[in-house]
Coordinates of C-alpha atoms in Angstrom, one line a residue:
M1 CA 23.9 11.5 6.5
L2 CA 24.4 14.2 3.9
T3 CA 27.9 13.7 2.5
A4 CA 28.0 16.1 -0.5
L5 CA 26.0 18.9 -2.1
S6 CA 26.6 20.1 -5.7
I7 CA 24.8 23.2 -6.9
R8 CA 24.8 24.6 -10.4
N9 CA 23.2 27.9 -11.5
I10 CA 20.9 28.5 -8.6
V11 CA 20.3 32.3 -8.3
L12 CA 23.7 33.7 -7.3
I13 CA 25.5 30.3 -7.0
E14 CA 27.2 29.5 -10.3
A15 CA 29.0 26.3 -9.3
L16 CA 29.4 25.0 -5.8
D17 CA 30.6 21.6 -4.5
L18 CA 30.6 21.0 -0.8
T19 CA 31.4 17.9 1.3
F20 CA 30.1 17.3 4.8
G21 CA 31.0 15.0 7.7
S22 CA 29.4 13.9 10.9
G23 CA 29.0 16.1 14.0
L24 CA 28.1 19.8 14.1
G25 CA 28.7 21.8 10.9
V26 CA 28.2 25.6 11.1
L27 CA 27.6 28.0 8.2
T28 CA 28.3 31.7 8.8
G29 CA 28.4 34.8 6.7
E30 CA 27.3 38.3 6.5
T31 CA 23.6 39.1 6.1
G32 CA 22.6 38.9 2.5
A33 CA 25.5 36.6 1.6
G34 CA 23.2 33.9 0.3
K35 CA 22.6 31.5 3.1
S36 CA 18.9 31.3 2.2
I37 CA 19.9 30.4 -1.3
L38 CA 21.8 27.4 0.0
L39 CA 18.8 26.2 2.0
D40 CA 16.5 26.8 -1.0
A41 CA 18.8 24.5 -3.0
V42 CA 18.6 21.8 -0.4
G43 CA 14.8 22.1 -0.4
L44 CA 14.7 21.8 -4.1
A45 CA 16.6 18.6 -4.0
L46 CA 14.1 17.3 -1.5
G47 CA 11.0 17.9 -3.5
D48 CA 10.1 21.5 -2.7
R49 CA 8.0 23.4 -5.3
A50 CA 10.1 24.1 -8.4
D51 CA 10.3 27.8 -9.2
S52 CA 12.0 28.7 -12.5
A53 CA 13.1 32.0 -10.9
L54 CA 15.7 30.1 -9.0
V55 CA 17.6 29.5 -12.3
R56 CA 20.6 31.9 -12.5
A57 CA 20.1 34.7 -14.9
G58 CA 21.3 33.9 -18.4
E59 CA 21.3 30.1 -17.9
D60 CA 19.0 27.5 -19.5
Q61 CA 18.8 25.2 -16.5
A62 CA 20.0 24.7 -12.9
S63 CA 20.5 21.6 -10.8
V64 CA 21.1 20.4 -7.3
T65 CA 22.6 17.1 -6.4
A66 CA 22.6 15.8 -2.8
S67 CA 24.5 12.6 -1.8
F68 CA 23.8 10.7 1.3
E69 CA 25.5 7.8 3.0
F70 CA 22.9 5.1 2.3
D71 CA 24.0 2.6 4.9
R72 CA 23.4 5.1 7.7
L73 CA 20.0 6.2 6.6
P74 CA 16.8 5.3 8.5
P75 CA 15.2 2.0 7.5
A76 CA 12.1 3.8 6.2
I77 CA 14.1 5.1 3.3
R78 CA 14.7 1.5 2.1
A79 CA 11.0 0.7 2.3
I80 CA 10.2 3.8 0.2
L81 CA 12.8 3.0 -2.4
A82 CA 11.7 -0.6 -2.6
E83 CA 8.1 0.4 -3.2
A84 CA 9.2 2.7 -5.9
E85 CA 11.4 0.0 -7.4
V86 CA 14.5 2.1 -7.1
D87 CA 17.6 0.0 -6.4
V88 CA 20.6 1.2 -4.3
E89 CA 23.5 -1.3 -4.0
P90 CA 25.0 -1.9 -0.6
G91 CA 28.0 0.4 0.0
E92 CA 26.8 2.9 -2.7
P93 CA 25.6 6.4 -1.9
L94 CA 22.0 7.6 -2.3
I95 CA 22.2 10.4 -4.9
V96 CA 19.2 12.7 -5.2
K97 CA 19.1 15.1 -8.1
R98 CA 16.7 17.8 -9.2
R99 CA 17.1 19.6 -12.5
L100 CA 15.2 22.8 -13.1
R101 CA 14.6 24.5 -16.5
A102 CA 14.4 28.2 -17.0
A103 CA 11.1 29.7 -18.2
T104 CA 11.1 31.1 -21.7
D105 CA 8.6 32.6 -24.1
D106 CA 7.9 29.1 -25.4
S107 CA 8.1 27.2 -22.1
A108 CA 7.0 27.7 -18.5
G109 CA 10.0 25.8 -17.3
G110 CA 9.6 22.7 -15.2
S111 CA 11.8 20.2 -13.4
K112 CA 12.9 16.6 -13.4
A113 CA 13.9 14.4 -10.5
F114 CA 16.4 11.5 -10.3
V115 CA 17.5 9.0 -7.6
N116 CA 20.8 7.3 -8.5
D117 CA 20.3 8.4 -12.1
Q118 CA 16.8 6.8 -12.3
P119 CA 14.0 9.2 -13.3
V120 CA 11.4 9.4 -10.5
G121 CA 8.4 11.6 -9.6
V122 CA 8.9 14.6 -7.3
A123 CA 6.5 13.0 -4.9
L124 CA 9.1 10.3 -4.2
L125 CA 11.6 13.0 -3.1
R126 CA 9.0 14.5 -0.8
D127 CA 8.3 11.0 0.7
M128 CA 12.0 10.6 1.4
A129 CA 12.6 14.2 2.6
R130 CA 11.4 13.8 6.1
H131 CA 13.7 10.9 6.6
L132 CA 16.7 12.5 5.0
V133 CA 16.7 16.1 6.2
E134 CA 14.8 17.8 9.1
L135 CA 14.9 21.6 8.6
H136 CA 14.0 23.9 11.5
G137 CA 13.8 27.6 10.7
Q138 CA 11.8 30.8 11.2
H139 CA 8.7 29.4 9.5
D140 CA 8.9 25.8 10.3
D141 CA 5.7 23.8 9.7
R142 CA 7.2 20.3 9.6
G143 CA 9.2 18.0 11.8
L144 CA 8.5 18.5 15.5
V145 CA 6.0 21.2 14.8
N146 CA 3.6 18.9 13.0
P147 CA 1.3 17.3 15.6
R148 CA 0.9 14.2 13.5
G149 CA 4.3 13.0 14.6
H150 CA 4.0 13.9 18.3
R151 CA 2.5 10.5 19.4
A152 CA 5.3 8.5 17.9
L153 CA 7.9 10.9 19.4
L154 CA 6.4 10.4 22.9
D155 CA 6.2 6.7 22.4
R156 CA 9.9 6.6 21.5
F157 CA 10.7 8.7 24.6
A158 CA 8.6 6.4 26.7
G159 CA 10.2 3.3 25.2
A160 CA 6.6 2.0 24.8
D161 CA 5.8 -1.3 23.1
T162 CA 3.3 -0.2 20.5
V163 CA 3.5 -3.4 18.5
G164 CA 1.4 -5.4 20.9
V165 CA -1.4 -2.7 20.8
G166 CA -1.3 -2.7 17.0
E167 CA -1.6 -6.5 16.9
A168 CA -4.4 -6.5 19.4
W169 CA -6.2 -3.8 17.3
T170 CA -5.9 -6.0 14.2
R171 CA -7.3 -9.0 16.0
W172 CA -10.2 -7.0 17.4
R173 CA -11.1 -5.5 14.0
G174 CA -10.9 -8.9 12.4
A175 CA -13.2 -10.4 15.0
E176 CA -15.7 -7.5 14.7
D177 CA -15.7 -7.8 10.9
A178 CA -16.3 -11.6 11.0
L179 CA -19.2 -11.0 13.5
Q180 CA -20.7 -8.3 11.3
A181 CA -20.4 -10.4 8.2
A182 CA -22.1 -13.4 9.9
R183 CA -24.9 -11.3 11.2
E184 CA -25.6 -9.9 7.8
Q185 CA -25.6 -13.4 6.3
V186 CA -28.0 -14.8 8.9
D187 CA -30.3 -11.8 8.5
R188 CA -30.3 -12.0 4.8
I189 CA -31.0 -15.8 4.8
A190 CA -33.6 -15.5 7.5
A191 CA -35.5 -13.0 5.5
D192 CA -35.8 -15.5 2.7
Q193 CA -36.5 -18.5 4.9
D194 CA -40.1 -19.1 3.7
L195 CA -39.1 -18.7 0.1
L196 CA -36.2 -21.1 0.6
L197 CA -38.5 -23.7 2.1
A198 CA -40.9 -23.4 -0.8
H199 CA -38.1 -23.7 -3.4
L200 CA -36.6 -26.7 -1.6
A201 CA -39.9 -28.5 -1.4
E202 CA -40.4 -28.0 -5.1
L203 CA -37.0 -29.3 -6.0
T204 CA -37.3 -32.2 -3.5
G205 CA -40.6 -33.2 -5.2
L206 CA -38.9 -32.9 -8.6
A207 CA -35.8 -34.8 -7.5
P208 CA -33.5 -33.7 -10.3
V209 CA -30.5 -35.9 -11.1
A210 CA -27.3 -34.7 -12.8
G211 CA -27.2 -35.9 -16.4
E212 CA -30.9 -36.6 -16.5
E213 CA -31.7 -33.8 -19.0
Q214 CA -29.4 -35.2 -21.7
E215 CA -30.8 -38.7 -21.2
L216 CA -34.4 -37.5 -21.6
A217 CA -33.6 -35.4 -24.6
D218 CA -31.9 -38.4 -26.3
A219 CA -34.9 -40.7 -25.6
R220 CA -37.3 -38.0 -26.9
A221 CA -35.3 -37.6 -30.1
D222 CA -35.3 -41.4 -30.7
M223 CA -39.1 -41.6 -30.2
Q224 CA -39.7 -38.6 -32.5
K225 CA -37.5 -40.4 -35.2
G226 CA -39.5 -43.6 -34.7
E227 CA -42.7 -41.7 -35.2
R228 CA -41.4 -40.3 -38.5
L229 CA -39.9 -43.6 -39.7
S230 CA -42.7 -45.9 -38.6
G231 CA -44.2 -46.3 -42.1
D232 CA -40.9 -47.1 -43.7
L233 CA -40.0 -49.6 -41.0
A234 CA -43.3 -51.4 -41.3
E235 CA -43.0 -51.7 -45.1
L236 CA -39.5 -53.0 -44.8
Q237 CA -40.5 -55.6 -42.2
H238 CA -43.3 -56.7 -44.5
L239 CA -40.9 -57.0 -47.5
W240 CA -38.4 -58.9 -45.4
A241 CA -40.7 -61.3 -43.6
G242 CA -43.2 -64.0 -44.7
S243 CA -43.0 -66.9 -47.2
D244 CA -42.9 -64.7 -50.2
S245 CA -40.2 -62.3 -48.9
A246 CA -36.8 -61.8 -50.6
L247 CA -35.0 -63.6 -47.7
A248 CA -37.4 -66.6 -48.0
A249 CA -36.6 -66.8 -51.8
L250 CA -32.9 -66.7 -51.1
R251 CA -33.1 -69.5 -48.5
S252 CA -35.2 -71.7 -51.0
A253 CA -32.7 -71.1 -53.7
A254 CA -29.9 -72.0 -51.4
R255 CA -31.6 -75.3 -50.5
R256 CA -32.2 -76.3 -54.2
L257 CA -28.6 -75.3 -55.2
D258 CA -27.3 -77.4 -52.3
R259 CA -28.7 -80.6 -53.9
I260 CA -26.8 -80.1 -57.1
A261 CA -23.7 -78.2 -56.0
A262 CA -21.5 -81.3 -56.0
E263 CA -22.0 -81.7 -59.8
H264 CA -19.7 -78.9 -60.7
V265 CA -17.2 -76.6 -59.0
L266 CA -18.9 -73.5 -60.2
L267 CA -22.2 -74.6 -58.6
T268 CA -20.3 -75.1 -55.3
E269 CA -18.9 -71.6 -55.5
A270 CA -22.3 -70.3 -56.4
L271 CA -23.7 -72.0 -53.3
E272 CA -21.0 -70.4 -51.1
S273 CA -21.9 -66.9 -52.4
L274 CA -25.6 -67.6 -51.9
D275 CA -24.9 -68.8 -48.3
R276 CA -23.1 -65.5 -47.6
A277 CA -26.0 -63.5 -49.0
V278 CA -28.4 -65.4 -46.8
I279 CA -26.2 -64.7 -43.7
E280 CA -25.9 -61.0 -44.6
A281 CA -29.7 -60.8 -45.3
S282 CA -30.4 -62.5 -41.9
E283 CA -28.2 -60.0 -40.1
A284 CA -30.0 -57.2 -41.9
E285 CA -33.3 -58.7 -40.8
D286 CA -32.1 -58.8 -37.2
R287 CA -30.9 -55.2 -37.3
L288 CA -34.2 -54.0 -38.8
A289 CA -36.1 -55.8 -35.9
R290 CA -33.9 -54.2 -33.3
A291 CA -34.1 -50.7 -34.9
S292 CA -37.9 -51.0 -35.0
E293 CA -37.9 -51.9 -31.3
A294 CA -35.5 -49.0 -30.4
L295 CA -37.5 -46.5 -32.5
S296 CA -40.8 -47.8 -31.3
H297 CA -43.2 -44.9 -30.9
D298 CA -45.2 -44.8 -27.6
P299 CA -47.2 -41.6 -27.4
Q300 CA -47.7 -41.9 -23.7
A301 CA -44.0 -42.4 -23.0
L302 CA -43.1 -39.5 -25.2
D303 CA -45.6 -37.3 -23.4
R304 CA -44.1 -38.3 -20.0
I305 CA -40.6 -37.5 -21.2
E306 CA -41.5 -34.1 -22.6
T307 CA -43.4 -33.1 -19.5
R308 CA -40.4 -34.0 -17.3
L309 CA -38.1 -32.0 -19.5
F310 CA -40.4 -29.0 -19.4
E311 CA -40.6 -29.1 -15.6
L312 CA -36.8 -29.4 -15.1
R313 CA -36.0 -26.6 -17.5
A314 CA -38.7 -24.3 -16.1
V315 CA -37.3 -24.7 -12.6
A316 CA -33.7 -24.2 -13.8
R317 CA -34.8 -20.9 -15.4
K318 CA -36.4 -19.8 -12.2
H319 CA -33.2 -20.3 -10.3
G320 CA -31.0 -18.9 -13.1
C321 CA -28.9 -22.1 -13.6
Q322 CA -28.6 -25.1 -15.8
V323 CA -30.7 -28.2 -15.3
D324 CA -27.6 -30.2 -14.2
E325 CA -26.9 -27.6 -11.5
L326 CA -30.2 -28.1 -9.8
P327 CA -28.9 -30.8 -7.4
A328 CA -26.2 -28.5 -6.2
K329 CA -28.8 -25.7 -5.8
M330 CA -30.7 -28.0 -3.6
H331 CA -27.6 -28.6 -1.5
D332 CA -27.0 -24.9 -1.2
M333 CA -30.6 -24.3 0.0
R334 CA -30.3 -27.1 2.6
S335 CA -27.0 -25.5 3.8
A336 CA -28.6 -22.1 4.1
L337 CA -31.5 -23.5 6.1
D338 CA -29.0 -25.3 8.3
A339 CA -27.1 -22.1 8.8
I340 CA -30.3 -20.4 10.0
E341 CA -30.9 -23.2 12.5
G342 CA -27.3 -23.1 13.7
G343 CA -26.8 -19.4 13.2
E344 CA -27.5 -18.2 16.7
A345 CA -24.9 -20.5 18.2
H346 CA -22.3 -19.4 15.6
L347 CA -23.1 -15.8 16.2
A348 CA -22.8 -16.3 19.9
A349 CA -19.3 -17.7 19.4
L350 CA -18.2 -14.9 17.1
D351 CA -19.7 -12.3 19.5
K352 CA -17.7 -13.8 22.4
A353 CA -14.5 -13.8 20.3
A354 CA -15.1 -10.1 19.4
R355 CA -15.8 -9.1 23.0
D356 CA -12.7 -10.9 24.2
A357 CA -10.5 -9.3 21.5
G358 CA -12.0 -5.9 22.3
L359 CA -11.2 -6.3 26.0
D360 CA -7.6 -7.4 25.2
Y361 CA -7.1 -4.3 23.0
R362 CA -8.6 -2.0 25.6
A363 CA -6.3 -3.5 28.3
K364 CA -3.2 -3.1 26.1
A365 CA -4.2 0.4 24.9
E366 CA -5.0 1.6 28.4
S367 CA -1.7 0.3 29.6
L368 CA 0.0 2.2 26.8
S369 CA -2.0 5.3 27.7
V370 CA -0.7 5.1 31.3
S371 CA 2.8 4.8 29.9
R372 CA 2.3 7.9 27.7
A373 CA 0.9 9.9 30.6
E374 CA 3.9 9.1 32.8
A375 CA 6.3 9.8 29.9
A376 CA 4.5 13.0 29.2
R377 CA 5.2 14.2 32.8
R378 CA 8.9 13.3 32.5
L379 CA 9.1 15.0 29.1
D380 CA 7.5 18.2 30.5
V381 CA 10.1 18.3 33.3
A382 CA 13.0 17.6 30.9
V383 CA 11.8 20.4 28.5
A384 CA 11.2 22.8 31.3
A385 CA 14.8 22.3 32.4
E386 CA 16.0 23.4 29.0
L387 CA 13.9 26.5 28.7
A388 CA 15.6 28.9 31.1
P389 CA 19.1 28.5 29.6
L390 CA 17.6 29.3 26.2
K391 CA 16.0 32.6 27.4
L392 CA 12.5 31.1 27.6
D393 CA 12.1 31.5 31.3
A394 CA 8.5 32.7 31.1
A395 CA 7.5 29.9 28.8
R396 CA 5.8 26.7 29.7
F397 CA 5.6 23.4 27.9
R398 CA 3.0 20.7 28.2
T399 CA 2.5 17.3 26.5
S400 CA -1.2 16.8 26.1
V401 CA -2.4 13.2 26.2
M402 CA -6.2 13.0 25.7
R403 CA -8.5 10.0 25.3
M404 CA -10.1 10.0 21.9
E405 CA -13.7 9.0 21.0
Q406 CA -13.9 5.3 20.3
D407 CA -14.5 5.8 16.6
R408 CA -11.0 7.3 16.4
W409 CA -9.2 4.5 18.1
G410 CA -6.7 2.5 16.1
A411 CA -3.5 0.5 15.9
H412 CA -1.8 3.5 17.5
G413 CA -4.0 3.3 20.6
I414 CA -6.7 5.5 22.2
D415 CA -4.8 8.7 22.8
L416 CA -4.3 12.0 21.0
V417 CA -0.9 13.4 21.7
E418 CA 0.2 17.0 21.1
F419 CA 3.0 19.3 22.3
L420 CA 1.6 22.6 23.6
I421 CA 3.3 25.8 24.8
S422 CA 2.5 29.0 26.6
T423 CA 5.0 31.8 26.0
N424 CA 3.8 34.3 28.6
P425 CA 2.6 34.0 32.2
G426 CA -1.1 33.5 32.3
A427 CA -1.4 32.8 28.5
D428 CA -3.3 29.7 27.4
F429 CA -1.4 26.8 26.0
A430 CA -1.4 26.5 22.2
P431 CA 0.0 24.2 19.6
L432 CA 3.7 24.6 18.7
A433 CA 2.8 25.6 15.2
K434 CA 0.8 28.7 16.4
I435 CA 3.6 30.3 18.3
A436 CA 4.2 33.9 17.1
S437 CA 8.0 34.3 17.3
G438 CA 10.1 32.3 14.9
G439 CA 13.2 32.6 17.1
E440 CA 11.2 31.3 20.1
L441 CA 9.9 28.4 18.0
S442 CA 13.4 27.4 17.0
R443 CA 14.6 27.4 20.6
F444 CA 11.5 25.5 21.7
I445 CA 12.3 22.8 19.1
L446 CA 15.9 22.7 20.2
A447 CA 14.8 22.3 23.8
L448 CA 12.4 19.5 22.8
K449 CA 14.9 17.7 20.7
V450 CA 17.5 17.8 23.5
A451 CA 14.9 16.5 26.0
L452 CA 13.7 13.8 23.7
A453 CA 17.3 12.7 22.8
E454 CA 15.4 11.7 19.7
E455 CA 16.3 8.5 17.8
G456 CA 14.9 7.4 14.5
G457 CA 14.4 10.9 13.1
A458 CA 15.9 12.3 10.0
A459 CA 19.5 11.5 9.1
T460 CA 20.5 15.2 8.9
V461 CA 19.1 18.1 11.0
I462 CA 19.4 21.7 9.9
F463 CA 18.7 24.7 12.2
D464 CA 18.4 28.0 10.3
E465 CA 19.4 31.0 12.6
I466 CA 18.1 29.4 15.8
D467 CA 20.1 32.0 17.6
R468 CA 18.4 35.0 16.1
G469 CA 18.0 37.8 18.6
V470 CA 20.0 36.2 21.4
G471 CA 23.6 36.4 22.5
G472 CA 26.0 35.9 25.4
A473 CA 25.0 33.0 27.7
V474 CA 21.9 32.1 25.7
A475 CA 23.9 31.7 22.5
S476 CA 26.5 29.6 24.4
A477 CA 23.7 27.4 25.7
I478 CA 22.3 27.0 22.2
G479 CA 25.8 26.1 20.9
E480 CA 26.3 23.6 23.7
R481 CA 23.0 21.9 23.0
L482 CA 23.5 21.8 19.2
A483 CA 26.9 20.2 19.8
R484 CA 25.3 17.6 22.1
L485 CA 22.6 16.8 19.6
A486 CA 25.1 16.5 16.8
S487 CA 27.1 13.9 18.8
G488 CA 26.9 10.6 16.9
G489 CA 24.9 12.2 14.0
Q490 CA 24.9 15.1 11.7
L491 CA 23.6 18.6 12.4
L492 CA 24.1 21.7 10.3
A493 CA 23.4 25.2 11.8
V494 CA 23.2 28.5 9.9
T495 CA 24.2 31.0 12.6
H496 CA 25.1 34.6 13.3
S497 CA 26.4 33.7 16.8
P498 CA 30.2 33.3 17.4
Q499 CA 29.3 31.2 20.5
V500 CA 27.5 28.7 18.3
A501 CA 30.0 28.9 15.5
A502 CA 32.8 28.0 17.9
R503 CA 31.1 24.7 18.7
G504 CA 31.3 23.4 15.2
N505 CA 33.3 20.4 14.1
T506 CA 33.4 21.9 10.6
H507 CA 32.9 25.6 9.6
Y508 CA 31.8 27.0 6.3
V509 CA 31.6 30.6 5.4
I510 CA 29.2 31.9 2.8
A511 CA 30.3 35.0 1.0
K512 CA 29.1 37.1 -2.0
S513 CA 31.5 38.6 -4.5
S514 CA 31.1 40.8 -7.6
E515 CA 33.0 41.1 -10.8
G516 CA 31.6 44.0 -12.8
T517 CA 27.9 43.3 -13.2
V518 CA 28.2 39.6 -12.2
T519 CA 27.5 38.7 -8.6
R520 CA 28.3 35.3 -7.2
T521 CA 27.8 33.5 -3.9
G522 CA 30.4 31.0 -2.8
V523 CA 31.0 28.7 0.2
T524 CA 34.4 27.9 1.6
R525 CA 35.3 25.3 4.2
L526 CA 37.6 27.0 6.8
D527 CA 40.8 25.7 8.4
A528 CA 41.7 26.5 12.0
A529 CA 43.2 29.9 11.1
G530 CA 40.2 30.7 9.0
R531 CA 37.8 29.7 11.7
K532 CA 39.5 32.0 14.2
E533 CA 39.4 34.9 11.8
E534 CA 35.7 34.4 10.9
I535 CA 34.7 34.1 14.6
A536 CA 36.7 37.3 15.3
R537 CA 34.8 39.0 12.5
M538 CA 31.5 37.9 13.9
L539 CA 32.6 39.3 17.3
S540 CA 33.9 42.7 16.1
G541 CA 32.1 43.5 12.9
A542 CA 33.7 45.1 9.8
E543 CA 37.1 45.8 11.5
I544 CA 38.7 42.7 13.2
T545 CA 40.6 43.8 16.3
S546 CA 43.2 42.0 18.3
E547 CA 40.7 41.8 21.2
A548 CA 38.2 40.1 18.9
R549 CA 40.9 37.5 17.9
A550 CA 41.8 36.9 21.5
Q551 CA 38.1 36.4 22.4
A552 CA 37.8 34.1 19.4
D553 CA 40.7 32.0 20.8
R554 CA 38.9 31.8 24.1
L555 CA 35.6 30.6 22.5
L556 CA 37.4 28.0 20.5
E557 CA 39.3 26.7 23.5
R558 CA 36.1 26.3 25.5
A559 CA 34.2 24.6 22.7

């Protein structure tokens, strides 16, 4: 609900602060007083195109601030704000502000938008606008006129459960997507079946083992070292072995020293040192023997290792992987071939699931379609009952519910819903948006809103001169219906009709004043006496008569 509106330097409005309550608020004033400026200011706060010409002459900037009671706003507003990461604390108002700069020689002007003092894009204001304020005027192209919202309006009128249809649609599309993906996979694999078999046969014959490449490379490296060191090793073994080798001489010396070591302590110590030398030399001999064995060069074994390495690496390059990944590649190929063999059974199961999900969706969507058709008949009757009192006797209203082509079905069902009207006998039905008369359009919208008893719409509804061109009983009927719509909510009506004005819970008068060359527009909230005087003015014109005041009393008493 709109609770306050603050306007600064918008055209003729210098400074204006208004507060609003629930129920029906009416705005009256003489033609040219500035009612359109007020509505332009509201539109600016809700994201309409910024025009620097709106800035009051002689001022640098203008602003409009609209405050809403956040706790009473539609849930959709919370979702929009959450997505935009704009926080509104519980109990606080939602404050929307638009600041507009005047155009100068150096600047084309421009605007900035804020929500609760946080800078936001103007697009966010537009997203919120349809949930905050619904404006119906002479050139309405939003709200009930827009056919994109007609299906949801009819569903709310019907009390239809659209959630089940949406869930069934999601299940059906998911099942169809799974089936399509499986078909594409089987087709893709089947096309390569012969190649898969050839590759698998090659890998099976090769029988790669994880870690094998490193083992073969290490063994080849050792053999290549042995080939390079074979001469040195042979010479060392010759020097180390035999009766004339260094080790044999050390052992002979140790035996001779052992016979005389007891003769002197130094000889004993010398024997101990020589024994250690013999032991170390023996260990060196053993290591040389083992090294020679480990680095032994077998040309045939080296050739086998190199051939195996070449084959493994060539196959790995062919499959674009590492040698150690070849066993996993074999597993994948076997799985792919198994999928081909079991693919038909899997596809059959997925196809059945998709068909079952499709039948379930169709059943739910067709049931919803029946509900819509029945609700459309009831809505047509309800709107028809409202047309005659609103001086639309010759007009006809029809809710069109048409089955769409299957490629347009969706979570919303299988129907295209649109509100159509015919304004003259024999004339074809046409969309609401194409009606010629703005006054008729506003009254059609009023009739439709009354018939729908709409819930879940915008928090605030504004009707701009819905009573244009009518009076007497028709104006009274309009006022009665506006008051009914405003019950429990908030509705603002710009009106020239005293019958409508008398129905208001609150009454604002818009007036223009001049001081020298300065012209200003102001808005005043009227008390009971002021209301009586304003309604009398609307009844009598420039000169307010006692008869006009008496008639104003009667209108206020009946309201």
